[in-house]
Structures are given as structure tokens and as C-alpha cells.
Coordinates of C-alpha atoms and ligand atoms in Angstrom, one line a residue:
X1 CA 0.0 0.0 0.0
X2 CA 1.8 3.1 -1.2
X3 CA 1.1 6.7 -0.3
X4 CA -0.8 7.4 -3.4
X5 CA -3.3 4.6 -2.6
X6 CA -3.7 5.7 1.0
X7 CA -4.3 9.3 -0.2
X8 CA -6.9 8.0 -2.7
X9 CA -8.7 6.1 0.0
X10 CA -8.9 9.2 2.2
X11 CA -10.1 11.3 -0.7
X12 CA -12.8 8.8 -1.3
X13 CA -13.8 8.9 2.3
X14 CA -14.0 12.7 2.1
X15 CA -16.2 12.5 -1.0
X16 CA -18.6 10.0 0.6
X17 CA -18.8 11.9 3.8
X18 CA -19.5 15.1 1.9
X19 CA -22.1 13.3 -0.2
X20 CA -23.8 12.1 3.1
X21 CA -23.7 15.7 4.3
X22 CA -21.5 14.8 7.3
X23 CA -19.7 17.3 9.5
X24 CA -17.6 19.6 7.2
X25 CA -14.7 19.6 9.7
X26 CA -14.5 15.8 9.3
X27 CA -14.6 16.1 5.5
X28 CA -11.9 18.6 5.6
X29 CA -9.7 16.5 7.9
X30 CA -9.8 13.6 5.4
X31 CA -9.1 15.9 2.5
X32 CA -6.2 17.4 4.3
X33 CA -4.9 14.0 5.2
X34 CA -5.1 12.9 1.6
X35 CA -3.0 15.9 0.5
X36 CA -0.5 15.5 3.3
X37 CA 0.0 11.7 2.6
X38 CA 0.1 12.3 -1.2
X39 CA 2.8 14.9 -0.8
X40 CA 4.9 13.1 1.7
X41 CA 8.4 12.3 0.3
X42 CA 8.7 9.2 2.5
X43 CA 6.6 6.0 2.4
X44 CA 4.0 5.9 5.2
X45 CA 4.6 2.2 5.5
X46 CA 8.2 2.9 6.4
X47 CA 7.2 5.3 9.2
X48 CA 4.6 2.8 10.5
X49 CA 7.1 0.0 10.7
X50 CA 9.6 2.1 12.5
X51 CA 9.0 1.7 16.3
X52 CA 10.9 4.9 17.0
X53 CA 8.5 7.0 15.0
X54 CA 4.9 8.0 15.0
X55 CA 2.6 9.1 12.2
X56 CA 1.0 11.6 14.5
X57 CA 4.2 13.7 14.3
X58 CA 3.1 14.6 10.8
X59 CA 1.1 17.8 10.6
X60 CA -2.5 17.0 9.7
X61 CA -2.4 13.3 10.9
X62 CA -4.0 12.8 14.3
X63 CA -4.4 9.6 16.2
X64 CA -7.5 8.5 14.4
X65 CA -6.0 9.0 10.9
X66 CA -2.7 7.3 12.0
X67 CA -4.8 4.3 13.0
X68 CA -6.5 4.3 9.6
X69 CA -3.2 4.5 7.8
X70 CA -2.0 1.5 9.8
X71 CA -5.2 -0.4 9.0
X72 CA -4.8 0.3 5.3
X73 CA -1.2 -0.9 5.3
X74 CA -1.8 -4.0 7.3
X75 CA -5.1 -5.1 5.7
X76 CA -5.1 -3.3 2.4
X77 CA -8.6 -2.1 3.3
X78 CA -10.3 0.5 5.3
X79 CA -13.4 -0.8 7.1
X80 CA -14.9 2.7 7.3
X81 CA -14.5 3.2 3.6
X82 CA -16.0 -0.2 2.8
X83 CA -19.0 0.6 5.0
X84 CA -19.5 4.0 3.3
X85 CA -19.2 2.3 -0.2
X86 CA -21.8 -0.3 0.8
X87 CA -24.2 2.5 1.7
X88 CA -23.8 4.2 -1.7
X89 CA -25.1 2.8 -5.0
X90 CA -22.2 2.3 -7.5
X91 CA -23.9 4.5 -10.1
X92 CA -24.0 7.3 -7.6
X93 CA -20.3 7.1 -7.2
X94 CA -20.0 7.9 -10.9
X95 CA -21.9 11.1 -10.3
X96 CA -19.4 12.4 -7.8
X97 CA -16.6 12.1 -10.4
X98 CA -18.3 14.4 -12.9
X99 CA -16.2 17.6 -13.1
X100 CA -18.4 20.5 -12.2
X101 CA -20.6 18.4 -10.0
X102 CA -18.6 17.0 -7.0
X103 CA -20.0 15.3 -3.9
X104 CA -22.1 18.2 -2.6
X105 CA -24.0 18.9 -5.8
X106 CA -24.3 15.1 -6.5
X107 CA -26.1 14.9 -3.2
X108 CA -28.5 17.6 -4.3
X109 CA -29.4 16.1 -7.6
X110 CA -29.7 12.7 -5.9
X111 CA -32.0 13.8 -3.0
X112 CA -34.0 16.4 -4.8
X113 CA -34.3 15.0 -8.3
X114 CA -33.8 11.3 -7.6
X115 CA -30.9 11.3 -10.1
X116 CA -28.8 8.2 -9.4
X117 CA -26.7 7.6 -12.5
X118 CA -24.9 9.3 -15.3
X119 CA -27.6 8.7 -17.9
X120 CA -30.2 10.0 -15.5
X121 CA -28.1 13.1 -14.8
X122 CA -27.7 13.7 -18.5
X123 CA -31.4 13.4 -19.1
X124 CA -32.2 15.8 -16.2
X125 CA -29.7 18.4 -17.5
X126 CA -31.2 18.1 -21.0
X127 CA -34.7 18.5 -19.6
X128 CA -33.4 21.7 -17.8
X129 CA -34.4 20.4 -14.4
X130 CA -31.0 20.8 -12.9
X131 CA -30.7 24.6 -13.3
X132 CA -33.7 25.0 -11.0
X133 CA -31.9 23.6 -8.0
X134 CA -30.7 26.0 -5.3
X135 CA -27.2 27.1 -6.1
X136 CA -27.1 25.7 -9.7
X137 CA -28.3 27.8 -12.6
X138 CA -28.1 27.4 -16.4
X139 CA -24.3 27.9 -16.5
X140 CA -23.7 25.1 -14.0
X141 CA -26.1 22.8 -15.9
X142 CA -24.2 23.4 -19.1
X143 CA -20.8 22.7 -17.4
X144 CA -22.2 19.5 -15.8
X145 CA -23.3 18.3 -19.3
X146 CA -19.8 18.9 -20.6
X147 CA -18.4 17.2 -17.5
X148 CA -20.5 14.1 -18.1
X149 CA -18.7 13.6 -21.4
X150 CA -15.3 14.0 -19.9
X151 CA -16.2 11.6 -17.0
X152 CA -17.4 8.9 -19.3
X153 CA -14.3 9.2 -21.4
X154 CA -12.1 9.4 -18.4
X155 CA -13.4 6.2 -17.0
X156 CA -11.7 4.4 -19.9
X157 CA -8.2 5.9 -20.0
X158 CA -5.5 6.5 -17.4
X159 CA -2.9 9.3 -17.4
X160 CA 0.4 8.1 -18.7
X161 CA 2.0 8.6 -15.3
X162 CA -0.7 6.5 -13.7
X163 CA -0.2 3.7 -16.3
X164 CA 3.5 4.0 -15.7
X165 CA 3.2 3.3 -12.0
X166 CA 1.1 0.2 -12.7
X167 CA 3.4 -0.9 -15.5
X168 CA 6.5 -0.8 -13.3
X169 CA 4.7 -2.7 -10.5
X170 CA 3.6 -5.4 -13.0
X171 CA 7.0 -5.6 -14.5
X172 CA 8.5 -6.3 -11.1
X173 CA 5.7 -8.6 -10.1
X174 CA 6.1 -10.8 -13.2
X175 CA 9.9 -10.7 -13.2
X176 CA 10.0 -13.1 -10.3
X177 CA 8.7 -16.0 -12.5
X178 CA 11.7 -18.2 -13.0
X179 CA 11.0 -19.2 -16.6
X180 CA 10.7 -15.6 -17.7
X181 CA 13.3 -14.6 -20.2
X182 CA 12.2 -11.3 -21.6
X183 CA 9.5 -8.8 -20.7
X184 CA 8.5 -5.5 -22.3
X185 CA 5.5 -3.2 -22.2
X186 CA 4.1 -2.2 -25.7
X187 CA 1.1 -0.2 -26.9
X188 CA 0.4 3.4 -26.4
X189 CA 2.2 3.2 -23.1
X190 CA 5.5 2.6 -24.8
X191 CA 4.8 5.3 -27.3
X192 CA 4.3 7.7 -24.4
X193 CA 0.8 8.8 -25.3
X194 CA -0.5 11.3 -22.7
X195 CA -3.3 8.9 -21.8
X196 CA -3.3 5.1 -22.0
X197 CA -6.4 2.9 -22.8
X198 CA -4.9 -0.4 -21.7
X199 CA -1.5 -2.0 -21.0
X200 CA 0.0 -4.5 -23.4
X201 CA 2.6 -6.8 -21.9
X202 CA 4.8 -9.1 -23.9
X203 CA 6.9 -11.8 -22.5
X204 CA 9.2 -14.7 -23.6
X205 CA 9.0 -17.7 -21.3
X206 CA 9.8 -21.4 -21.5
X207 CA 6.7 -21.9 -19.4
X208 CA 3.7 -19.8 -20.5
X209 CA 1.4 -21.3 -17.9
X210 CA 3.7 -20.3 -15.1
X211 CA 3.6 -16.6 -16.2
X212 CA -0.1 -16.6 -16.5
X213 CA -0.6 -18.3 -13.1
X214 CA 1.5 -15.6 -11.6
X215 CA -0.5 -12.9 -13.5
X216 CA -3.7 -14.4 -12.1
X217 CA -2.4 -13.6 -8.5
X218 CA -1.6 -10.0 -9.1
X219 CA -2.8 -8.2 -5.9
X220 CA -4.9 -5.6 -7.6
X221 CA -6.6 -8.0 -10.0
X222 CA -10.4 -7.6 -10.0
X223 CA -11.3 -10.2 -12.6
X224 CA -9.9 -12.4 -15.3
X225 CA -11.4 -11.3 -18.6
X226 CA -10.0 -14.3 -20.5
X227 CA -7.2 -16.8 -20.6
X228 CA -5.9 -18.8 -23.6
X229 CA -2.7 -20.7 -24.3
X230 CA -0.6 -17.6 -25.1
X231 CA -2.9 -14.7 -24.2
X232 CA -4.5 -13.5 -21.0
X233 CA -6.4 -10.3 -20.1
X234 CA -7.3 -9.1 -16.6
X235 CA -9.1 -6.2 -15.2
X236 CA -7.7 -4.2 -12.2
X237 CA -9.6 -2.7 -9.3
X238 CA -9.8 0.6 -11.0
X239 CA -11.3 -1.0 -14.2
X240 CA -8.1 -0.8 -16.1
X241 CA -7.4 -3.7 -18.5
X242 CA -4.0 -5.4 -18.9
X243 CA -3.3 -7.8 -21.8
X244 CA -0.5 -10.3 -21.5
X245 CA 1.0 -12.2 -24.4
X246 CA 3.6 -14.9 -24.3
X247 CA 5.6 -15.1 -27.6
X248 CA 8.4 -17.3 -28.9
X249 CA 11.9 -15.7 -28.7
X250 CA 12.3 -15.6 -32.4
X251 CA 9.1 -13.5 -32.6
X252 CA 9.7 -11.2 -29.7
X253 CA 11.0 -8.2 -31.8
X254 CA 8.2 -8.6 -34.3
X255 CA 5.5 -8.8 -31.6
X256 CA 7.0 -5.8 -29.8
X257 CA 7.0 -3.9 -33.0
X258 CA 3.4 -5.0 -33.9
X259 CA 1.9 -4.4 -30.5
X260 CA 3.7 -1.1 -29.9
X261 CA 1.9 0.3 -33.0
X262 CA 0.5 2.7 -33.6
X263 CA -1.9 1.0 -35.9
X264 CA -1.4 3.7 -38.5
X265 CA 2.4 3.3 -38.3
X266 CA 2.0 -0.4 -38.8
X267 CA -0.2 0.1 -41.9
X268 CA 2.5 2.1 -43.5
X269 CA 5.1 -0.4 -42.5
X270 CA 3.1 -3.3 -44.1
X271 CA 2.8 -1.3 -47.3
X272 CA 6.6 -0.8 -47.4
X273 CA 7.2 -4.5 -46.8
X274 CA 4.8 -5.5 -49.6
X275 CA 6.8 -3.3 -52.0
X276 CA 9.9 -5.2 -51.1
X277 CA 8.3 -8.6 -51.6
X278 CA 8.0 -9.1 -47.8
X279 CA 5.2 -9.5 -45.4
X280 CA 5.2 -8.5 -41.7
X281 CA 3.0 -9.6 -38.8
X282 CA 3.4 -10.2 -35.1
X283 CA 5.5 -13.3 -35.7
X284 CA 8.1 -11.9 -38.0
X285 CA 9.1 -10.6 -41.4
X286 CA 8.8 -13.3 -44.2
X287 CA 9.4 -13.5 -47.9
X288 CA 6.1 -13.4 -49.7
X289 CA 7.1 -16.0 -52.3
X290 CA 8.7 -18.6 -50.2
X291 CA 7.4 -17.8 -46.7
X292 CA 11.0 -17.9 -45.5
X293 CA 11.6 -16.2 -42.1
X294 CA 13.7 -13.1 -42.5
X295 CA 13.6 -11.3 -39.1
X296 CA 11.8 -11.1 -35.8
X297 CA 14.0 -11.7 -32.8
X298 CA 14.7 -8.0 -32.1
X299 CA 12.9 -4.9 -33.2
X300 CA 16.1 -3.5 -34.7
X301 CA 16.2 -6.7 -36.9
X302 CA 12.6 -6.1 -38.0
X303 CA 13.1 -2.5 -39.0
X304 CA 16.5 -3.2 -40.6
X305 CA 15.1 -6.0 -42.8
X306 CA 12.8 -3.3 -44.2
X307 CA 15.6 -0.8 -44.7
X308 CA 14.4 1.4 -41.9
X309 CA 15.9 2.7 -38.6
X310 CA 14.6 1.5 -35.3
X311 CA 12.2 4.4 -34.7
X312 CA 12.0 5.6 -31.1
X313 CA 8.5 4.4 -30.0
X314 CA 7.4 8.0 -29.3
X315 CA 7.7 8.8 -33.0
X316 CA 5.5 5.9 -34.3
X317 CA 2.4 7.8 -35.0
X318 CA 2.4 7.9 -38.8
X319 CA 3.2 11.6 -38.6
X320 CA 6.6 12.5 -40.1
X321 CA 8.7 9.5 -39.1
X322 CA 8.9 7.8 -42.5
X323 CA 9.6 11.1 -44.2
X324 CA 12.5 11.7 -41.8
X325 CA 13.8 8.2 -42.2
X326 CA 13.8 8.5 -46.0
X327 CA 15.8 11.7 -45.8
X328 CA 18.1 10.1 -43.3
X329 CA 17.5 12.7 -40.6
X330 CA 15.5 11.2 -37.9
X331 CA 15.8 13.7 -35.0
X332 CA 18.0 12.9 -32.0
X333 CA 15.3 13.2 -29.5
X334 CA 15.7 15.1 -26.2
X335 CA 16.5 13.1 -23.0
X336 CA 16.0 13.9 -19.3
X337 CA 19.8 14.3 -19.0
X338 CA 19.8 17.2 -21.4
X339 CA 17.9 19.4 -19.0
X340 CA 19.9 22.1 -17.2
X341 CA 17.2 24.3 -15.6
X342 CA 13.6 24.3 -14.5
X343 CA 11.8 27.6 -14.9
X344 CA 8.4 27.1 -13.3
X345 CA 7.9 26.2 -9.6
X346 CA 6.1 27.4 -6.5
X347 CA 7.1 27.8 -2.9
X348 CA 5.5 28.3 0.5
X349 CA 5.1 32.0 -0.4
X350 CA 2.0 30.9 -2.3
X351 CA 0.6 27.4 -2.8
X352 CA 3.9 25.4 -2.6
X353 CA 5.0 23.2 0.3
X354 CA 8.7 23.9 0.3
X355 CA 10.9 27.0 0.8
X356 CA 13.1 28.6 -1.8
X357 CA 16.1 27.0 -0.2
X358 CA 14.6 23.6 -0.1
X359 CA 13.5 23.8 -3.8
X360 CA 17.0 24.9 -4.8
X361 CA 18.7 22.1 -2.9
X362 CA 16.3 19.5 -4.4
X363 CA 16.8 20.8 -7.9
X364 CA 20.5 20.8 -7.4
X365 CA 20.3 17.2 -6.2
X366 CA 18.5 16.4 -9.5
X367 CA 21.4 17.6 -11.5
X368 CA 20.1 21.0 -12.5
X369 CA 22.2 24.2 -12.5
X370 CA 19.5 26.8 -12.2
X371 CA 15.8 27.3 -11.4
X372 CA 13.3 30.1 -11.5
X373 CA 11.0 30.6 -8.6
X374 CA 7.7 31.5 -10.2
X375 CA 5.1 31.9 -7.5
X376 CA 1.6 33.1 -8.4
X377 CA 0.7 36.8 -8.6
X378 CA -2.0 38.5 -6.5
X379 CA -5.0 37.8 -8.6
X380 CA -4.7 34.1 -7.7
X381 CA -6.0 34.8 -4.3
X382 CA -6.8 31.2 -3.4
X383 CA -3.0 30.6 -3.5
X384 CA -2.2 33.8 -1.7
X385 CA -0.7 35.2 -4.9
X386 CA 2.1 37.8 -4.5
X387 CA 1.4 41.5 -4.4
X388 CA 4.0 43.8 -5.9
X389 CA 5.5 44.3 -2.4
X390 CA 5.7 40.6 -1.6
X391 CA 7.2 39.8 -5.1
X392 CA 9.9 42.4 -4.5
X393 CA 10.5 41.1 -1.1
X394 CA 10.9 37.5 -2.4
X395 CA 13.3 38.7 -5.1
X396 CA 15.4 40.5 -2.6
X397 CA 15.6 37.2 -0.7
X398 CA 16.7 35.4 -3.8
X399 CA 19.4 38.1 -4.4
X400 CA 20.7 37.4 -0.9
X401 CA 20.6 33.6 -1.5
X402 CA 22.6 33.9 -4.7
X403 CA 25.1 36.2 -3.0
X404 CA 25.5 33.9 0.0
X405 CA 25.8 30.7 -2.1
X406 CA 29.0 30.9 -4.1
X407 CA 28.1 27.5 -5.7
X408 CA 27.5 27.6 -9.4
X409 CA 23.8 27.0 -8.8
X410 CA 21.6 30.0 -9.6
X411 CA 18.1 31.0 -8.5
X412 CA 16.3 33.3 -10.9
X413 CA 13.8 35.8 -9.8
X414 CA 10.6 34.8 -11.5
X415 CA 6.9 35.1 -11.3
X416 CA 3.9 33.3 -12.8
X417 CA 1.9 36.4 -13.6
X418 CA -1.8 36.0 -14.1
X419 CA -3.3 37.2 -17.4
X420 CA -6.4 39.1 -16.2
X421 CA -9.9 38.3 -17.4
X422 CA -10.2 41.8 -18.7
X423 CA -6.8 41.6 -20.5
X424 CA -3.5 42.9 -19.2
X425 CA -1.2 41.5 -16.6
X426 CA -1.7 41.2 -12.9
X427 CA 1.5 43.1 -12.0
X428 CA 2.7 46.5 -13.3
X429 CA 5.6 46.7 -15.7
X430 CA 7.9 48.4 -13.2
X431 CA 7.6 45.3 -11.1
X432 CA 7.9 42.7 -13.9
X433 CA 10.9 44.6 -15.2
X434 CA 12.8 43.6 -12.1
X435 CA 12.3 39.8 -12.6
X436 CA 14.8 37.7 -14.5
X437 CA 12.0 35.5 -15.9
X438 CA 8.3 36.1 -16.3
X439 CA 5.8 33.4 -17.1
X440 CA 2.3 34.6 -18.0
X441 CA -0.7 32.3 -17.7
X442 CA -4.5 32.2 -17.8
X443 CA -6.3 31.0 -14.7
X444 CA -9.6 32.8 -14.7
X445 CA -12.2 33.4 -17.4
X446 CA -11.5 30.2 -19.1
X447 CA -15.0 30.0 -20.5
X448 CA -14.6 33.2 -22.5
X449 CA -14.7 33.1 -26.3
X450 CA -11.7 32.0 -28.3
X451 CA -11.4 35.6 -29.5
X452 CA -11.3 37.0 -26.0
X453 CA -8.8 34.4 -24.6
X454 CA -6.6 34.7 -27.7
X455 CA -6.5 38.5 -27.4
X456 CA -5.6 38.2 -23.7
X457 CA -2.7 35.9 -24.5
X458 CA -1.6 38.0 -27.4
X459 CA -1.5 41.0 -25.1
X460 CA 0.8 39.1 -22.7
X461 CA 3.1 38.1 -25.5
X462 CA 3.4 41.7 -26.6
X463 CA 4.4 42.8 -23.1
X464 CA 8.2 43.4 -23.2
X465 CA 8.8 41.8 -19.8
X466 CA 7.0 38.5 -20.4
X467 CA 9.4 35.6 -21.2
X468 CA 7.0 32.7 -21.8
X469 CA 3.4 31.7 -21.8
X470 CA 2.8 28.9 -19.2
X471 CA 0.4 26.0 -19.9
X472 CA -0.9 27.7 -23.0
X473 CA -4.2 25.8 -23.5
X474 CA -5.2 25.2 -19.8
X475 CA -6.3 21.6 -20.4
X476 CA -6.4 19.2 -17.4
X477 CA -6.5 15.7 -18.8
X478 CA -9.6 13.7 -17.8
X479 CA -10.8 16.8 -15.9
X480 CA -11.2 19.9 -18.0
X481 CA -11.0 20.6 -21.7
X482 CA -8.5 23.1 -23.1
X483 CA -10.0 26.6 -23.3
X484 CA -10.7 27.8 -26.8
X485 CA -7.8 29.7 -28.2
X486 CA -6.5 30.4 -31.7
X487 CA -3.2 28.6 -31.3
X488 CA -2.0 29.7 -34.7
X489 CA -2.2 33.3 -33.8
X490 CA -0.5 32.7 -30.5
X491 CA 2.4 31.0 -32.2
X492 CA 2.7 33.6 -34.8
X493 CA 2.9 36.3 -32.2
X494 CA 5.3 34.2 -30.1
X495 CA 7.6 33.8 -33.1
X496 CA 7.4 37.5 -33.9
X497 CA 8.1 38.7 -30.4
X498 CA 10.7 36.1 -29.6
X499 CA 8.7 34.6 -26.7
X500 CA 8.8 31.0 -25.5
X501 CA 6.0 28.5 -25.0
X502 CA 5.8 26.1 -22.2
X503 CA 5.4 22.4 -22.2
X504 CA 4.1 22.0 -18.7
X505 CA 5.3 18.5 -17.5
X506 CA 2.6 18.0 -14.9
X507 CA 1.1 14.6 -16.0
X508 CA -2.4 16.2 -15.7
X509 CA -1.4 19.0 -18.0
X510 CA 1.2 18.1 -20.7
X511 CA 0.4 21.5 -22.1
X512 CA 1.3 22.3 -24.9
X513 CA 0.6 18.8 -26.2
X514 CA 2.8 16.9 -28.6
X515 CA 1.1 18.1 -31.7
X516 CA 1.3 21.8 -30.7
X517 CA 4.9 21.4 -29.7
X518 CA 5.7 20.0 -33.1
X519 CA 3.9 23.0 -34.7
X520 CA 5.9 25.4 -32.5
X521 CA 9.1 23.7 -33.6
X522 CA 8.2 24.3 -37.2
X523 CA 7.9 28.0 -36.5
X524 CA 11.2 28.1 -34.7
X525 CA 9.6 28.9 -31.3
X526 CA 11.7 27.5 -28.4
X527 CA 9.8 25.3 -26.0
X528 CA 10.5 25.5 -22.2
X529 CA 9.7 22.2 -20.4
X530 CA 8.9 22.9 -16.8
X531 CA 7.6 21.0 -13.8
X532 CA 5.3 23.6 -12.2
X533 CA 6.4 21.9 -9.0
X534 CA 4.4 22.8 -5.9
X535 CA 6.6 20.5 -3.7
X536 CA 10.1 18.9 -3.8
X537 CA 8.6 15.7 -5.3
X538 CA 6.9 17.8 -7.9
X539 CA 10.3 18.4 -9.5
X540 CA 10.3 14.7 -10.5
X541 CA 7.6 15.1 -13.2
X542 CA 10.1 16.5 -15.7
X543 CA 10.4 13.1 -17.3
X544 CA 6.7 13.2 -18.3
X545 CA 7.3 16.4 -20.1
X546 CA 10.3 14.9 -21.9
X547 CA 8.1 12.0 -23.2
X548 CA 5.7 14.4 -24.8
X549 CA 8.6 16.5 -26.2
X550 CA 10.0 13.3 -27.8
X551 CA 6.6 12.6 -29.3
X552 CA 6.8 16.1 -30.9
X553 CA 10.1 15.2 -32.4
X554 CA 12.0 17.8 -30.3
X555 CA 15.7 17.7 -29.9
X556 CA 17.7 19.2 -27.1
X557 CA 18.3 22.3 -29.2
X558 CA 14.5 22.9 -29.6
X559 CA 14.2 23.2 -25.8
X560 CA 15.3 26.4 -24.2
X561 CA 16.1 25.1 -20.7
X562 CA 18.7 22.6 -22.0
X563 CA 20.9 25.7 -22.3
X564 CA 22.8 27.3 -19.6
X565 CA 21.2 30.4 -18.1
X566 CA 24.0 32.5 -19.6
X567 CA 23.0 31.3 -23.0
X568 CA 19.3 31.6 -22.4
X569 CA 19.6 35.0 -20.9
X570 CA 20.7 36.4 -24.2
X571 CA 17.4 35.3 -25.7
X572 CA 15.0 36.4 -22.9
X573 CA 17.1 38.6 -20.7
X574 CA 16.8 42.4 -20.5
X575 CA 19.7 44.5 -21.4
Ligands
DGT1 P1 -4.7 2.4 -26.3 O1 -4.5 1.1 -25.6 O2 -6.1 2.7 -26.7 O3 -4.1 3.5 -25.5 O4 -3.8 2.3 -27.6 P2 -2.9 1.2 -28.2 O5 -2.1 1.8 -29.3 O6 -2.1 0.6 -27.1 O7 -3.9 0.1 -28.8 P3 -4.2 -1.4 -28.4 O8 -4.0 -1.7 -27.0 O9 -5.6 -1.6 -29.0 O10 -3.2 -2.2 -29.4 C1 -1.8 -2.2 -29.1 C2 -1.1 -2.1 -30.5 O11 -1.4 -3.3 -31.2 C3 -1.6 -1.0 -31.4 O12 -1.0 0.2 -31.2 C4 -1.3 -1.6 -32.7 C5 -1.4 -3.1 -32.6 N1 -2.7 -3.5 -33.1 C6 -3.8 -3.8 -32.4 N2 -4.8 -4.2 -33.2 C7 -4.4 -4.0 -34.4 C8 -5.0 -4.1 -35.7 O13 -6.2 -4.5 -35.8 N3 -4.3 -3.8 -36.8 C9 -3.0 -3.4 -36.6 N4 -2.3 -3.1 -37.7 N5 -2.4 -3.2 -35.5 C10 -3.1 -3.5 -34.4
CA2 CA1 -2.9 -0.5 -25.2
CA3 CA1 -4.5 -3.9 -25.7
ZN4 ZN1 2.5 27.4 -11.8

């Protein structure tokens, strides 16, 4: 039982208590515990098993919650949660997950309209019954309708980062089978797609049955969908499907290639094979005339037999990869090690959980040589955004830190300045001009028209002190669609004014997405990949951003923060 699962259990308790209209303080205590546990850098289970320590020493964890943590760790269950779940129909749980509804409003539609499932909710919205409830209105009703579509789609796909955690756990779990010779994850997961529909595992084993027997005992298994001689599919507790295939060693490369896809990439590949008098399937490459086996043991063999390079999986989307291969200039894709700086993060001054000093030390430990502290500006009042005075105060502190630390590590004076609903920036130019690095971003008024939002962003790009636009489309995967924005105009302006665009590496955002990053590269706009960390652990999401950058075909030189600050400063710095 890892911290994330404990946090998820507490969050669900909070949802269910809120749905039942329980004491708000109790709801808040579980919410807070979920956040505290989720952000904790250390495994709760380690603390529980250490007789010298107590969970109650952690701020936000009292005696009762400490006991619940211990129960989760020792039994894998929480009786209280099981009881709450038993009281609540399964279809009602779906309601709470609808973005824009949440537990409280779900309770209202349930008790006042008798709505108990997603289809019923949709019908009630369409019949305009929901807008009449106290605290709802037509706008809420419309956003619930939009949320229903996101929720039903979200039930089917996981974030790449979530799939990655499961994939790594499965890999370790299956690796203990003695007869196992090779194991690899294929499909959209291997291609690094931002969300993953299901996992596709390939193994080579002398004893297929032994692997499947082990697979059948995976702790989080909910049901076995099917089992044959070489293929087995299971469903996990969260509804996620995992396919396992056992293949012969001489077909492993061919199977890996085939099941990595994408489907469209494979279609082109089959066409190329045909032209060469070859055919390709999940078992290997064969001569069409004689059926003679040509290749299949490794993926490199398979591609080589077709006169092609071994495409990095992230590029296999039938976009430009075959064109690049033909011209012999497949890009050398960016890697995590190329990163030198991180230019978007928050501290305790606003909604972060670590100090400037702690963020700097953690970034340095991760091999970076500079960071920008970019706390929110005043308009983001929920996060206690910085007023001009507090921004200047923080920057003075950063000056003192740099002066006192003669190491080669550098902290930049930055800000994530809100782009106001009415247009214009949240801080005056004479403040922004004193920062080393200014990110501008939209947080409010996301429902405005594409014209309004685009104009707001264009205004920010034209401001001489803005360095980059952060999370330029505002999407939150599985939670909120991107706002409407004319991205072509934004890119044209960014190119003209020499501004950068962010690829926010938070696994919920990945914004700009791969396609937009590729478009930015075409226009020569540098991308800045940043973590938007709100805690020390938050710095670790960089690798998710790198995956998307690779899908966009970006090389190290397309990404601004692979450069030293001295180099980058020439581009964005003020003279
Ligand atoms: P997902 O799971 O929806 O995120 O996406 P994928 O790409 O992992 O799709 P999945 O799991 O249905 O199949 C894995 C790969 O297997 C897919 O990328 C390509 C290959 N594949 C599956 N079915 C077909 C097919 O009917 N034709 C071809 N050419 N390839 C297929
Ligand atoms: Ca898949
Ligand atoms: Ca699959
Ligand atoms: Zn931020």
C-alpha cells in the first residue's frame, strides 16, 4: 500500500462523507490527510514499521488518521470506507466524479431530483431540471453536461503517469517468474501517449502457464477477462485492462513492433514490406514468395530488414517519421539528462509546500544548475498570490541567497503572472521589469470566447517583460478541456516577439501537447519544459514532459532550458 493509494482512500472517504452531508470539519480533515499523505516524500509504511517514530508527528495526521493508515497498510482495506461504499449505489459514485458536480452537488441532484446515475443526470440536464436547484443555474447545468462527457471518457483511459506506476509494478511482479526470459510493455504506453487505454505486456518464457498463473495472482486483480494458451487479459480494481501475451523468442521483436503500434504506423510499414516482396506480422518478417523467415528476434532486426531505422517508440504515430527516415535525418530526441534548468515552480510563499532554499537544494540534487521561482501573482488569491511588495521582497531574498551561495547553482527571480480576465497583466511593468524570468498564464475566465482568450494571451506576448506563456491551453487531462484559443495566432505572435511557449510537464497538463509542440518547432519557437512543481517531489515530473517533447520530435536544441542560463539570458534577458 503506497502513499498514493492511501491518499486516494482518504479522498474517497471525504467524498462519501461530503455526499452524506457529514460534518464539514470531518470532511476537511480527510481531504487534508489525503493531501499530506500524497505529498509526503517518504513511504507511510516505512514510518509505520519504525518503532521509534509515530505518524501523529506529521502535521495533519491525528491519532484516528494514523490508525486508519496502519489499517490500510496491514489489511489493504479501510473498514470505514468499505461501509461507506456499501451504503452508496455504485452509479451514484459515478456522479461524484463528474467535473463541475462533485459530492455536494451530486447529493443535491440525488436527493432532490432522484438522479442516481450518469444517464439520468444527462437526461435531467437536458430537460433543464438541474438549473432550477438551489445554487445551480443554467451555466452550472451546461458545465455539468460537458463534465459528463469528460467523465465517461475518463473512465476508460489513465494518465500516462498512472499507467507507468502500474506498468512498473507489473514488471517487477512478473519478473520473479523463474522461466521468464524477456518482458516488455508495448502499446500506447510505450509510445508515451498522454493517456493510455490499456496496457499490453509481452513476455518470452519457456513456461507460458507459469507466467499466467502468476499474472492471475496480481494483488490488484479484480477479474480475469479471458485466458488462452498464449494470451490472457485481466481487469484491475480501477477498471483498467491489462493484456499479456507470451511469444516465442524468435518473434519477440516482431511482436514488440506490432503491439507497440501505432496502428497507422503499422499500416505504412506493411505497405513498405509489400513493395519489397516481404510480409510482416506479429511473428516476424517473411518473404512473400517462399514464406521464409527473414527477421523477428529484435525490433532492430525487423526494421533493418525493411531498410528502416529503429524508430523511437514515441515517433511511431504515422506523422513524419517515415519522411524523416527517408531523408536520413531522424531527429536525435531530447532526453532527461539534457535538462539544465527548471523555470516554473512554487514555494510556501504561495501554494507550494517547500521553501526557496529547499527547492534549490532539491533541484541541485536532481542535477540542475538553475531554477526560477515563479510563485503566483496577487489575482490568484486562493493561492495567496504575490502583491508587488511581496514579489519584490521575495526577489530580494533570492538576491541574498545567490550572494551567499557561491556555488555555481543559480536561482532566478521569477513570477507566474496572471493574465487578467479583462486583459492585461496582474502586476505592473515596473515590477515585472525587475524579474529575470516572467511566465504569464490564464487561470480565470477560461469560459470566454476564443477571440477574448486569444487576445488576452496576445497582449501578454506583446508585453516586453513576459518571457514565456505557461500551460498555454489550460487543459487538465480527464478533468477539463482546453479553453478555446486560436493557437496559430498565439504561435505567430510568439515567433514575432521572440517569446517561448511552455510544455508543462505535470502529468495532468502536458500542455502544450505533442502536436502543438511540433507546430511550435516548425515555426522556430523554443519550448521550455517545466515541472510547475508545488513541492520537492513535484520536481520529478520532468520526465513526463520529456516524453511528450519526444513525441513532438523535439531535440535538445529545440528546448530552451537545455541551455545554460548564460545562453538563455541572451534570448530572454533584459539589457
Ligand atoms: P490504447 O490502448 O487505446 O491507448 O492504444 P494502443 O495503441 O495501445 O492500442 P491497443 O492496445 O488496442 O493495441 C496495441 C497495439 O497493437 C496497437 O498500437 C497496434 C497493434 N494493433 C492492435 N490491433 C491492431 C489491428 O487490428 N491492426 C494493426 N495493424 N495493429 C493492431
Ligand atoms: Ca494499449
Ligand atoms: Ca490492448
Ligand atoms: Zn504554476
